[in-house]
Amino acid sequence: MSILDCAGKTLARPAVMDALRVYDKAVASRGDAKMLRRVFEKAERGGEIRIAVMGGSITEGKGYSTAVMKYLKAKYPQCAFNEINAGISSTCSDTGAFRVQEDILSKRKVDLFFVEFAVNDDQDGHFSEEHARRGMEGIVRQVREANPACDIVMIHFVNPGELKTIQDGGTPIPYAAHESVAEQYGVPTVNIGAELARLIAAGTWTWEKYGVDGNGHPTTEGGQMAADKICELLTAEWTGGVRANTVDHTLPAMLDPMSYSKGGHIPLENAVLGTGWNLSLPNWASIEGNKRDRYTADPILWSETPGSEFTLTFTGTAVGAFVTSYCWDVGALDVSVDDGAFVTRRLISTWSYSLHYPMTVMLVDDLDYGEHTLTVKLVEDHKDAYGVEQANRSGGRVARIHALCVNGVVPEPPAPASNVKFVALADNLKTAVESAAAGDELRLEKGTFTVASTISSSKALTISGGWTDITTQDPEAVTTLNGGTIPGEARRRYRDSGRL
């Protein structure tokens, strides 16, 4: 099986899996057929196992990962499993490559990493094979560079279009791209699309049994089926006793030297703003459209003035912008590097007709590594997402940038202050509060926390982080936040920023 890039050129075939026909089976082991031995042997010895999951809404929804965590806890009750759920709805592998350091690797050393972007790279990003490969290789390489002992599992979820491609004997573009990365780096994969196609062909499943909608979100049954296949892989890999000669993973040559393996965010303050650009919190209440809370709390770069410019000096091979796109007002960006010709990058998405939709827009790729100066100019855009001029798009003259993305040199995350305490998924929130000192800042990892009883404290404890779910086992449990109370419901979402 040749691996082709988007221009049809044959790439060097990795030697690790010449014998494996990847799409002939739903579960693919790689390398020495025991590529998950490191975390298994650590679990056999007991202690803390640190797990991270990354993907889009399928991961953020916690369906499959919750079931996998349940399996792990039952199999290894002697271990403390701590999970970072770094799923963010609507995002693709390129966004993942630019945020994996910030959202996962800067927080803790990871033993086992699950990643999925096959659905979103298809239906959200509409990516070429080259772009999907650059995003996924960027994620995998950064994870392995951070911890060569980290075991990785790649999961290919499926939407109806991808399922039809598989049923017709083809390979969805993201599957091919991600599998080429998996082969190169010796990463086991779980192919949910292939498994669902097999089950449908056998007459035991339908799409309706697997998916809740046409966007690839699994039902409870579908999520459990995916978890079962993942656990099948883990069980197959974790056979036999502890070895004496298990070694760390080695980094192979890069599949694509322009992959986002040095991806990260640089401060918005690095941009030199001209008249019309602002670094502030927009008046979101006055802006039409549905918004997700995670994007409305922090200052962003924004402009409503066509012709307004900013410049950015950076070091690397590529630069992009993480934006929210609302089709009724968003414009486009004309960009130039090192005083070269301007090219237009559209900010509109096929998904942004009612939602301020999050996505990474690559402004410039394929640069020689080094220092560059980017010039960005806001321009009007009155075409729809498919390039058709629309009279009702008269408002296409706004840009909202939440992060600047660079594949190159990015600042090291600042070290946490001595009073910062990280509360992991396995920790009891009440215990963490009671054991903290006055003035400590508790940073809650994204996930589900258990609250055993009423939380109360006279200490001034700052709670910070992203959106967090709390599951209370005690129906009388009450948490106090910002002077108010949150009753102990089975699941309650809140913005965990304030005083406890």
PDB file of C-alpha atoms in Angstrom, residues 11 18 21 43 62 72 158 172 186 297 317 332-333 389 459:
ATOM      1  CA  LEU A  11       6.035   9.083   0.373  1.00  0.00           C
ATOM      2  CA  ASP A  18       4.716  -3.840   6.015  1.00  0.00           C
ATOM      3  CA  ARG A  21      -3.315  -4.443   5.908  1.00  0.00           C
ATOM      4  CA  ALA A  43      -0.061  -0.397  35.921  1.00  0.00           C
ATOM      5  CA  LYS A  62     -16.868  11.683  27.482  1.00  0.00           C
ATOM      6  CA  LEU A  72      -9.031   0.468  33.490  1.00  0.00           C
ATOM      7  CA  VAL A 158     -16.961   7.833  11.615  1.00  0.00           C
ATOM      8  CA  PRO A 172     -11.751   8.411   3.908  1.00  0.00           C
ATOM      9  CA  GLY A 186       4.176   2.693  15.576  1.00  0.00           C
ATOM     10  CA  ALA A 297     -14.628  35.203  28.790  1.00  0.00           C
ATOM     11  CA  THR A 317       7.574  27.685   9.273  1.00  0.00           C
ATOM     12  CA  ALA A 332     -11.686  37.777   5.429  1.00  0.00           C
ATOM     13  CA  LEU A 333      -7.999  38.420   6.034  1.00  0.00           C
ATOM     14  CA  GLU A 389     -22.043  36.060  -3.657  1.00  0.00           C
ATOM     15  CA  LYS A 459     -10.354  29.888  53.484  1.00  0.00           C
TER      16      LYS A 459
END
